[in-house]
Tab-separated table of C-alpha atoms in Angstrom:
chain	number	residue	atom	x	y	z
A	22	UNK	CA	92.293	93.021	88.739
A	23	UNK	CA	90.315	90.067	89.399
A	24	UNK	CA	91.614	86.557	90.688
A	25	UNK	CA	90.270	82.842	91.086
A	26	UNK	CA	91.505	80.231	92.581
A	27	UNK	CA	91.897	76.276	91.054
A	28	UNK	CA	93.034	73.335	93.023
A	29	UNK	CA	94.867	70.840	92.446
A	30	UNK	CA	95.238	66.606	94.958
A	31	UNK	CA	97.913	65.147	95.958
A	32	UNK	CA	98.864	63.417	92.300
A	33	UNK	CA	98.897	67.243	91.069
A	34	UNK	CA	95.625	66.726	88.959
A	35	UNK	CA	92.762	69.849	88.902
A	36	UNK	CA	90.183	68.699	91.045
A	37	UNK	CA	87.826	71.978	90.665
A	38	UNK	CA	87.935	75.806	91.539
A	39	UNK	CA	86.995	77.956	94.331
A	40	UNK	CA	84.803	81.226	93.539
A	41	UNK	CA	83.506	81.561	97.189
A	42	UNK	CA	85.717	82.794	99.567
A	43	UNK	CA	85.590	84.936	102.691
A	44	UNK	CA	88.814	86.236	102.093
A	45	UNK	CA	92.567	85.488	100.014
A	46	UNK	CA	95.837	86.406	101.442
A	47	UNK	CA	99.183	85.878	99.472
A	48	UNK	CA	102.316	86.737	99.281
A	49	UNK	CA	104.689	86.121	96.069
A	50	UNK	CA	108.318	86.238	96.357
A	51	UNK	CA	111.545	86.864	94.801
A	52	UNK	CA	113.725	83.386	95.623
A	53	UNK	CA	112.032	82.948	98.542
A	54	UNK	CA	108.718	80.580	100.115
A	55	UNK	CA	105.737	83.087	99.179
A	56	UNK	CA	102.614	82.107	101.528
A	57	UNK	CA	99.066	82.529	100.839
A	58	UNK	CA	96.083	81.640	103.201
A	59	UNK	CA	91.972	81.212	102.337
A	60	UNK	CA	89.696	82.106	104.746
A	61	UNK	CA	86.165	79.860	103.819
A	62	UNK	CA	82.813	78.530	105.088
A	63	UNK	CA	83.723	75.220	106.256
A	64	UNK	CA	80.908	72.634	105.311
A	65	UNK	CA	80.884	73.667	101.855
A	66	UNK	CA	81.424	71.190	98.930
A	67	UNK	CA	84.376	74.436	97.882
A	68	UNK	CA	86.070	73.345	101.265
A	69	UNK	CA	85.990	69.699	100.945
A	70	UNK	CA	88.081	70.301	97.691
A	71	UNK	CA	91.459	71.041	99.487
A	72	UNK	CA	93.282	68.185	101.182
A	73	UNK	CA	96.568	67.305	102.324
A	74	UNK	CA	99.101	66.870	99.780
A	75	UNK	CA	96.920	68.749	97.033
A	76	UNK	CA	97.054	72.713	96.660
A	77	UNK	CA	96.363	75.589	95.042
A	78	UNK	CA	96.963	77.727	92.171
A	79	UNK	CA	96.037	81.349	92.058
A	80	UNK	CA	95.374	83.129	88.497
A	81	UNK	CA	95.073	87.009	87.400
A	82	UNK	CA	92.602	87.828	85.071
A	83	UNK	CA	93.929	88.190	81.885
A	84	UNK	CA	97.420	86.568	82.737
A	85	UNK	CA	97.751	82.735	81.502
A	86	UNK	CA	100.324	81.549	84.246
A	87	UNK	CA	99.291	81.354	87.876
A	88	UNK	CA	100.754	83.858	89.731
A	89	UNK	CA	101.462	81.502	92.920
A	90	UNK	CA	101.020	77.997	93.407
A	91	UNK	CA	101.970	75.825	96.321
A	92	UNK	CA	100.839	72.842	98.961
A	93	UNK	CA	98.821	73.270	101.433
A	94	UNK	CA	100.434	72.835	104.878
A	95	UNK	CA	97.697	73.955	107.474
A	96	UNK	CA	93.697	73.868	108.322
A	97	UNK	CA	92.468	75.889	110.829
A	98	UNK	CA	88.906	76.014	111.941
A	99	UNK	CA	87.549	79.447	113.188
A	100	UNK	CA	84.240	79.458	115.019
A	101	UNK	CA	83.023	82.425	117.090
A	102	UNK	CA	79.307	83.580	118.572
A	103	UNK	CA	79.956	86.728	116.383
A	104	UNK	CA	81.294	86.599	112.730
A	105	UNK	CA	81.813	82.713	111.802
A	106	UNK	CA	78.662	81.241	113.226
A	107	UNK	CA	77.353	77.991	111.936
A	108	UNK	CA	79.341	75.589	110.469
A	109	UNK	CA	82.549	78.163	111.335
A	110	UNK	CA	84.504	79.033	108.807
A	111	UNK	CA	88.261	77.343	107.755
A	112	UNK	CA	91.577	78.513	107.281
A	113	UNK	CA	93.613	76.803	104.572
A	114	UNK	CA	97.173	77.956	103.996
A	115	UNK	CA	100.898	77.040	102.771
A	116	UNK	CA	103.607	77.965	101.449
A	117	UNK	CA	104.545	78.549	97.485
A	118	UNK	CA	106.316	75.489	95.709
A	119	UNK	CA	109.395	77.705	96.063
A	120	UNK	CA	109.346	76.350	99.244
A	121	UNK	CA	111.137	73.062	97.488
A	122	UNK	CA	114.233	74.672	97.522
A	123	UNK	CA	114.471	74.964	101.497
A	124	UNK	CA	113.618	71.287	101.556
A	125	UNK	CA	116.952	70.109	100.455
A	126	UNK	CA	120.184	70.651	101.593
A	127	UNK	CA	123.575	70.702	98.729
A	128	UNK	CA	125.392	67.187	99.928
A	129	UNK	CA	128.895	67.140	99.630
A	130	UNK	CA	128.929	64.680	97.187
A	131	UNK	CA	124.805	64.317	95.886
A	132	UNK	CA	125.626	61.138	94.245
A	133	UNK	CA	126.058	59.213	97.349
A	134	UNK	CA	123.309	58.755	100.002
A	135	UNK	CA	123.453	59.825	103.403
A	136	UNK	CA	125.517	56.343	104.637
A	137	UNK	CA	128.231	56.796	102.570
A	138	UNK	CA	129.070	60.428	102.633
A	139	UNK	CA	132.113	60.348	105.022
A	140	UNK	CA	133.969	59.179	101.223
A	141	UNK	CA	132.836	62.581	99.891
A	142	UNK	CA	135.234	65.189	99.745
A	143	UNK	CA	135.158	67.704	102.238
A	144	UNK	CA	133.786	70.320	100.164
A	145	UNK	CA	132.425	70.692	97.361
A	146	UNK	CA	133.330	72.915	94.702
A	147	UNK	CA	130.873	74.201	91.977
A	148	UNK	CA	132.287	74.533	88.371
A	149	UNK	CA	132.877	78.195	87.009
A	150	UNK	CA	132.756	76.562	83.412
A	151	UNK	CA	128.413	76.191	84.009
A	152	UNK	CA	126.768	79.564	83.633
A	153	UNK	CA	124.379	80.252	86.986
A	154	UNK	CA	121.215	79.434	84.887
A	155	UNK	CA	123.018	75.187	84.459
A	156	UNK	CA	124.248	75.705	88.313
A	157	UNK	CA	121.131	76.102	89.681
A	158	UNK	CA	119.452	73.422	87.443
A	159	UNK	CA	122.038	71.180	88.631
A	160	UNK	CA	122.111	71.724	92.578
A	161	UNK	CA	118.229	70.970	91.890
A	162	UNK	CA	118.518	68.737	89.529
A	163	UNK	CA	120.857	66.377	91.735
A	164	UNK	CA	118.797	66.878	95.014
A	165	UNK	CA	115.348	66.345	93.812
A	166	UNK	CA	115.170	65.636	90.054
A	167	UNK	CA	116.037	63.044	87.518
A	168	UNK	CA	119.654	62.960	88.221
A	169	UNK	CA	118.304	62.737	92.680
A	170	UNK	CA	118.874	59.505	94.522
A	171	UNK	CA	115.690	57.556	94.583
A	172	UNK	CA	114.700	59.111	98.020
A	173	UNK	CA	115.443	62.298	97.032
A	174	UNK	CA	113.565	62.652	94.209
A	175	UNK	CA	110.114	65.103	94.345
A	176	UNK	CA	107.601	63.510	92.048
A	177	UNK	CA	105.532	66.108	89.689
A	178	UNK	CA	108.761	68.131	88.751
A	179	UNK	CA	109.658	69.387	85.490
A	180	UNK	CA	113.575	70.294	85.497
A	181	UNK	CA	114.358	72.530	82.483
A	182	UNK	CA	118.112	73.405	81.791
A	183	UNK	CA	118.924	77.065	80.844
A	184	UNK	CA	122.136	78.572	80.039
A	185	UNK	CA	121.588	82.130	81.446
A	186	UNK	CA	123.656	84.680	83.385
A	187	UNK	CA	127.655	84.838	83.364
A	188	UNK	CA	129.432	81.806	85.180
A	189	UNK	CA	129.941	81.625	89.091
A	190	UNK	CA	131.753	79.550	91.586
A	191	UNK	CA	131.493	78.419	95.099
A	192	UNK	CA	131.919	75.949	98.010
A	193	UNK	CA	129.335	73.634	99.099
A	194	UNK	CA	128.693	71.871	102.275
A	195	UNK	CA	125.636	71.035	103.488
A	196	UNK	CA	124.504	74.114	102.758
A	197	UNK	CA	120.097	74.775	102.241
A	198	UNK	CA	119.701	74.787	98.486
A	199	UNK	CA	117.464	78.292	98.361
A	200	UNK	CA	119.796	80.762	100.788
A	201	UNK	CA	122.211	79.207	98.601
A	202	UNK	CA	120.551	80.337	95.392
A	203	UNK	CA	119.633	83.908	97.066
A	204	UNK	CA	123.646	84.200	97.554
A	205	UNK	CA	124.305	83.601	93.626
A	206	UNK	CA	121.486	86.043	92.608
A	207	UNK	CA	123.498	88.974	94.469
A	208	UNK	CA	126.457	87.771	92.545
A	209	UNK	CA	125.088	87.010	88.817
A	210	UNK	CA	121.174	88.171	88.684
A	211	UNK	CA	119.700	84.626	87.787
A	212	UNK	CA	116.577	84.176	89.869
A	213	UNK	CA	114.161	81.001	89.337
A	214	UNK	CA	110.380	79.993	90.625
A	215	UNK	CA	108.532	76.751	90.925
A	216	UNK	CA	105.171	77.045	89.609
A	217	UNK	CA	102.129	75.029	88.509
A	218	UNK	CA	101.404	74.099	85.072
A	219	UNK	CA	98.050	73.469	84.141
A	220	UNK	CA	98.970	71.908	80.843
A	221	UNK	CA	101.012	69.276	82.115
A	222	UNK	CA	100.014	69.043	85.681
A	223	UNK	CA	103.742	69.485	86.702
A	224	UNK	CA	105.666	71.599	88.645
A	225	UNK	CA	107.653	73.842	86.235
A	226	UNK	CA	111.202	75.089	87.079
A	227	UNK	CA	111.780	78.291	85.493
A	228	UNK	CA	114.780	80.078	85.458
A	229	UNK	CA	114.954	84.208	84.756
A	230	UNK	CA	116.831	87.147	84.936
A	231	UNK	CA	115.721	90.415	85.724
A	232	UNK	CA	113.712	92.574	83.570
A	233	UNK	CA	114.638	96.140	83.552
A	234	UNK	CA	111.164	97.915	83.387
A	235	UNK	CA	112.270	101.057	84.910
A	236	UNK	CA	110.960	103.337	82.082
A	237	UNK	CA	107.576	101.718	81.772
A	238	UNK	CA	106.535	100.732	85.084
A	239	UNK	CA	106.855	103.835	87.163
A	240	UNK	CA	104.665	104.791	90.649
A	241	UNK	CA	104.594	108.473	91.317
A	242	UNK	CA	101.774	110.547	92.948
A	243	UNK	CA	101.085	111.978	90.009
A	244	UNK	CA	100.628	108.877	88.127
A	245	UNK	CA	97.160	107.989	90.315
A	246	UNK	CA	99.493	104.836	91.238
A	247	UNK	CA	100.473	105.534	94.953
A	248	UNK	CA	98.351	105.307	97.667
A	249	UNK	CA	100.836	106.410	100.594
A	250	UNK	CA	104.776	106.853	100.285
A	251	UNK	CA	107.141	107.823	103.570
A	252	UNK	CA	110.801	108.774	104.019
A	253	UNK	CA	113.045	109.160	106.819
A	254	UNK	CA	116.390	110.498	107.835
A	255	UNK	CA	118.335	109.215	110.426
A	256	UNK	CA	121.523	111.195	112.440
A	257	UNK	CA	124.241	109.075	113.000
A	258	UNK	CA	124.604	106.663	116.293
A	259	UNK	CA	128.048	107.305	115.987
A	260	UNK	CA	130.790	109.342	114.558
A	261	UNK	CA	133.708	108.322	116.495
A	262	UNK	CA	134.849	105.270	116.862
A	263	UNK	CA	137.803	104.195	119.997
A	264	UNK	CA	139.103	100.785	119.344
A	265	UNK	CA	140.882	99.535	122.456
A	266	UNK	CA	143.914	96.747	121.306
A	267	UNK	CA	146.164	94.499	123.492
A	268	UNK	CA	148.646	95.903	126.234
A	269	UNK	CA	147.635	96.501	129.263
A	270	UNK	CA	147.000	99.633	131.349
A	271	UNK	CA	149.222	102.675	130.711
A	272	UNK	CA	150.351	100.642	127.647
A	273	UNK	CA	147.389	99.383	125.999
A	274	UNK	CA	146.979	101.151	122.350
A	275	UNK	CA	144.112	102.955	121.146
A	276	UNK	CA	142.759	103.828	117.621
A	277	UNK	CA	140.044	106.810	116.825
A	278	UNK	CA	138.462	107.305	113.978
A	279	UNK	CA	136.362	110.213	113.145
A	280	UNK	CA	133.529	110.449	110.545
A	281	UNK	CA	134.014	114.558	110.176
A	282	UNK	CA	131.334	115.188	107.512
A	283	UNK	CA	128.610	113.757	109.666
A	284	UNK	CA	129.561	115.606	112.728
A	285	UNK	CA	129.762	118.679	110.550
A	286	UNK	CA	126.185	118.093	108.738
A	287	UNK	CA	124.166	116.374	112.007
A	288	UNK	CA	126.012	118.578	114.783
A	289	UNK	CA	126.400	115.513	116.537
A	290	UNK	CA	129.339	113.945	118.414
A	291	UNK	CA	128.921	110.515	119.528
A	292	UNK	CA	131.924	108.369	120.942
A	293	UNK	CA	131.576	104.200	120.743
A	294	UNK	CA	134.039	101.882	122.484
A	295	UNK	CA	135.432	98.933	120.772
A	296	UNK	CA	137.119	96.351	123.006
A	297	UNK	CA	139.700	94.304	120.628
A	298	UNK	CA	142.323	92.794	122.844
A	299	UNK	CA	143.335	89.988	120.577
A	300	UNK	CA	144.704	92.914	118.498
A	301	UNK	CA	148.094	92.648	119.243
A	302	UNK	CA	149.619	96.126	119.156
A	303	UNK	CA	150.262	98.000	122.256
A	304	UNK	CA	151.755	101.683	122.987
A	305	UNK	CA	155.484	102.787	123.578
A	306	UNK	CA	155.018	105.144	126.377
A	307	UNK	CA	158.089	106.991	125.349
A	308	UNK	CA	157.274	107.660	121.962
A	309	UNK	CA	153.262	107.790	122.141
A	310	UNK	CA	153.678	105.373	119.291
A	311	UNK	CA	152.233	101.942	118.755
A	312	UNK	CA	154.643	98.608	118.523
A	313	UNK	CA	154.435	95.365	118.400
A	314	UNK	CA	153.189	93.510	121.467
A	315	UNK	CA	154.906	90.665	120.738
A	316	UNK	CA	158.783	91.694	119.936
A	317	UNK	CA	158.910	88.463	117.762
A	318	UNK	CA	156.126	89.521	115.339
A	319	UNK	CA	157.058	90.087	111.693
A	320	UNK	CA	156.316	93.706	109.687
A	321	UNK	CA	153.924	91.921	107.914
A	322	UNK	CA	151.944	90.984	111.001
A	323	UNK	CA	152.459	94.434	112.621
A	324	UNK	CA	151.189	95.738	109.819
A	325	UNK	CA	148.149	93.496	109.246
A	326	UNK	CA	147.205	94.242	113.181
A	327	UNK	CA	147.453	98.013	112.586
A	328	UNK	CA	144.553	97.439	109.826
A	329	UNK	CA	143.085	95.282	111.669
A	330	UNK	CA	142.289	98.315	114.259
A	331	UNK	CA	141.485	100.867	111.520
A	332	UNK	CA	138.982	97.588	110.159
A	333	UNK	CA	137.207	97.558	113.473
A	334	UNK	CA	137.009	100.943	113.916
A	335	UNK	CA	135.453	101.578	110.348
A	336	UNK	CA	133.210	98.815	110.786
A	337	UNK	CA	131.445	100.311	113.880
A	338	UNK	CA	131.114	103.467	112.131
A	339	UNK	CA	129.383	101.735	109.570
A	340	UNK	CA	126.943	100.238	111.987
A	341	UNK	CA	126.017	103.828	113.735
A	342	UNK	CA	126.164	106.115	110.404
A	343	UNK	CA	123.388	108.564	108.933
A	344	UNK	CA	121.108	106.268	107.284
A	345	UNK	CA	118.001	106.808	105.312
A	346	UNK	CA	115.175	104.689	103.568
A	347	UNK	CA	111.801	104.987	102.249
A	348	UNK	CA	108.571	103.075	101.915
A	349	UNK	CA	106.218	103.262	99.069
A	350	UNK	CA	102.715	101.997	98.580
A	351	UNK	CA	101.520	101.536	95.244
A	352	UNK	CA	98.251	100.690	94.114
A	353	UNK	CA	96.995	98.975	90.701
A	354	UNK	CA	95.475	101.044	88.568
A	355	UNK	CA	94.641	100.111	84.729
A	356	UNK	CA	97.601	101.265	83.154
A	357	UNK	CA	100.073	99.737	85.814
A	358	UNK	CA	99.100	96.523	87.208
A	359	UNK	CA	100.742	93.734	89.343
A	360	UNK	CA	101.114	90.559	87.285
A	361	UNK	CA	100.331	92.046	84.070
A	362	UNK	CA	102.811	94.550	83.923
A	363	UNK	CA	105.524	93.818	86.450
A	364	UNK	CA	106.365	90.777	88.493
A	365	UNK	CA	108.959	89.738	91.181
A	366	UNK	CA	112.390	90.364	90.260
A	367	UNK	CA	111.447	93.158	87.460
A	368	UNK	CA	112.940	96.584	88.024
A	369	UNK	CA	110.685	99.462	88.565
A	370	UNK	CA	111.530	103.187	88.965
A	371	UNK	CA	109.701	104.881	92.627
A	372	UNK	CA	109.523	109.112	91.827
A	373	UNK	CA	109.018	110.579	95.088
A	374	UNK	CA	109.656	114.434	95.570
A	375	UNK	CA	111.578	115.070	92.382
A	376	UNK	CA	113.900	112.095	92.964
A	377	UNK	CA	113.766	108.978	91.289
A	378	UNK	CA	115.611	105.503	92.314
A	379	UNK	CA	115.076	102.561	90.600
A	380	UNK	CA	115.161	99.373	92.011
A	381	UNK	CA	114.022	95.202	91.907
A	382	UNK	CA	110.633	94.430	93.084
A	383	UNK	CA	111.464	91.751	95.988
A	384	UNK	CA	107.937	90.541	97.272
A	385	UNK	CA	104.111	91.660	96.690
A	386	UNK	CA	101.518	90.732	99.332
A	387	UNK	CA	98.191	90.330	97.604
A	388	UNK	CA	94.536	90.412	99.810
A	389	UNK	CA	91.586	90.199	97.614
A	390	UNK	CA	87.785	90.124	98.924
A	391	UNK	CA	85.223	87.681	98.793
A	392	UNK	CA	83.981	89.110	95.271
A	393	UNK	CA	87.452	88.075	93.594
A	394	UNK	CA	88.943	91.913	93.223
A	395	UNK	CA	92.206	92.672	94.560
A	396	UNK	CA	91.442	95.387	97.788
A	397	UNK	CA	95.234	95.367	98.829
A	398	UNK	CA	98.460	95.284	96.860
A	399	UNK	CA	101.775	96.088	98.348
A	400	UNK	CA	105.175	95.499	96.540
A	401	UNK	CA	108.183	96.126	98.371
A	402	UNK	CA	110.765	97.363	95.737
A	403	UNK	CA	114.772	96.622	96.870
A	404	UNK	CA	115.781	95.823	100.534
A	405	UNK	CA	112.210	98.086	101.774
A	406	UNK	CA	110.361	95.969	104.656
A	407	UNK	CA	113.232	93.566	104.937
A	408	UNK	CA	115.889	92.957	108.110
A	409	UNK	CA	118.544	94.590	106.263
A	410	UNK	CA	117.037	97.354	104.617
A	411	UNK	CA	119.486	99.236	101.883
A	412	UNK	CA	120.813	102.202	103.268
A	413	UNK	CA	119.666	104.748	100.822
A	414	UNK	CA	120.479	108.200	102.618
A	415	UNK	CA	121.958	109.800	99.660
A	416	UNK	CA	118.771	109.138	97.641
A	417	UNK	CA	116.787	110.604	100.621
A	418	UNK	CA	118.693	113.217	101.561
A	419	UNK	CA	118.086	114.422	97.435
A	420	UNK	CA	114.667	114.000	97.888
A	421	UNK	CA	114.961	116.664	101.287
A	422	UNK	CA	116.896	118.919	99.716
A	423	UNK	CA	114.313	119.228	96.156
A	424	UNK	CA	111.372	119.272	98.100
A	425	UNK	CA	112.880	122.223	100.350
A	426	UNK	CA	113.420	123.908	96.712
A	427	UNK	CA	110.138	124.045	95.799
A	428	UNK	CA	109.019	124.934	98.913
A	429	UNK	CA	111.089	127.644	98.998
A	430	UNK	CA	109.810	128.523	95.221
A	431	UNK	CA	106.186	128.375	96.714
């Protein structure tokens, strides 16, 4: 796949297009800022087009849209004695317009500027009547569009009201506008992007949901379409859990809990210590039972600080058990392509060793060489390459236990 690049000034009007590049890095994004950098000759009338406040738009061959589009919000010049001789060469990079939604924050009351929001309630509550699609037209409607206070208001925008996905609630204080948004997608599946329309020379809003492409867009090793895939176990970092409640000494009370089945599959015993001392249950020494701490405490509390124990306890399990994830690295070939075939937010099926697990395609980082073909393209499909990654050791562990079948059969 082939790309070019057009950009646009300050007023959002096409100034021209750049066809000489060193190289193009980018990164689109589900919900999130994408980023993108050109590396060029500096001197050149291509790198006097760029300038602060304009930006750029990235296109796919045979795909109408732009695939990214966003501000620029750095210049770097790069001059060594080796590679960027001359003139040097120029970085030029920013963020996608995406990046609008981390730009404003939800005011407790939008309505009223900043002097006069000690009269706004103390939170704010979002109507379960509007369907996510009108929420988040709203929250960005208020904070930077037609409905914005005058200082608020982003000028290029085009705001577009949708009625899409199943109704939601929440509470809003001051909260950023795009982790916001991230939050509802979890909840209701609506996702939206900000993008550049060369028709109108306006920002579009565009709100989506989802497609499920699972049974057309597929990567498998057979399919010519991945270039490297990896999976790992993990044992356990803990399987028993000692939480350690109020009392003290010979009368302080302690809860175990013991995940059996990984001990049994791993061979592993690993004990973790959980200090909870505002848990207020301690031991009877006569009876080996716990009791209250606090003779005055109702059944309902004594009960609430008994789960409270089993709560802790489960939750540091949680954070030392088995896990298991997997990377893939797909590559475009002609009859599965990024862009023209699947975007952000689509869901794709990943067949590794006679196992297959679908799952949304959360981010694609882009490089393409000076000639304008794509020499690098790496989705990241669910939590893969992220902080959090999903925990997926059932779907690995399958994927262990086929490929020891046929290796067994061969």
């Amino acid at each position: 796949m082939g790309y070019r690049v057009e950009v646009f000034d300050k007023a959002m009007k096409r100034v021209g297009e750049i066809d000489e590049w060193i190289s193009l890095d980018f990164t689109v994004r589900l919900l999130q800022a994408g980023i993108w950098q050109l590396l060029i000759k500096d001197g050149t009338p291509q790198a006097q087009l760029i300038e602060k406040g304009g930006g750029i738009a990235i296109y796919q061959d045979g795909v109408t849209k732009p695939i990214l589009s966003g501000q620029v919000d750095v210049f770097q010049k790069y001059w060594t004695t080796v590679q960027h001789t001359g003139p040097g060469s120029l970085y030029i990079g920013g963020k996608c317009h995406n990046q609008l939604a981390n730009r404003r924050l939800a005011f407790p009351d939008p309505l009223r500027p900043i002097t006069e929001q000690y009269k706004a309630p103390k939170v704010r509550y979002v109507h379960r009547a509007e369907s996510a699609g009108q929420l988040i037209f709203r929250e960005f409607d208020m904070a930077m569009g037609s409905a914005a206070l005058p200082d608020r208001k982003v000028a290029g925008l085009n705001l577009v009201d949708r009625k899409l996905g199943l109704p939601t609630d929440d509470v809003l204080r001051w909260d950023v506008i795009g982790p916001k948004i991230e939050e509802w997608y979890e909840r209701r599946k609506v996702a939206y992007r900000f993008i550049y329309n060369p028709t109108t020379q306006l920002i579009d809003l565009e709100l989506f949901q989802p497609r499920d492409r699972s049974k057309d867009v597929r990567f498998a090793t057979e399919l010519g379409n991945l270039r490297e895939y990896i999976w790992t176990l993990n044992a356990p970092r803990a399987t028993r859990a000692i939480v350690g409640c109020a009392g003290e000494g010979q009368e302080r009370y302690y809860y175990q809990r013991i995940d059996k089945a990984s001990e049994a599959e791993w061979g592993i015993s690993h004990e973790i210590f959980v200090d909870r001392r505002d848990i207020p249950v301690k031991i009877d020494r006569a009876t080996g039972k716990p009791v209250r701490e606090n003779p005055e405490m109702t059944t309902e509390e004594f009960q609430s600080a008994l789960y409270a124990a089993e709560e802790a306890a489960e939750e540091a399990l949680r954070e030392g058990e088995k896990d298991g994830n997997f990377q893939i690295y797909p590559i475009d070939t002609e009859d599965c392509a990024f862009g023209r075939d699947y975007f952000v937010g689509d869901i794709v099926t990943v067949a590794v060793d006679g196992t297959e697990y679908a799952d949304v395609v959360r981010e694609v980082v882009v490089s393409v060489d000076d000639g304008g073909k794509a020499t690098d393209i790496k989705p990241k499909i669910g939590q893969q390459g992220t902080g959090e990654p999903l925990n997926l050791y059932k779907t690995v562990f399958d994927m262990q236990r086929k490929l020891r079948k046929l290796e067994a059969r061969m």
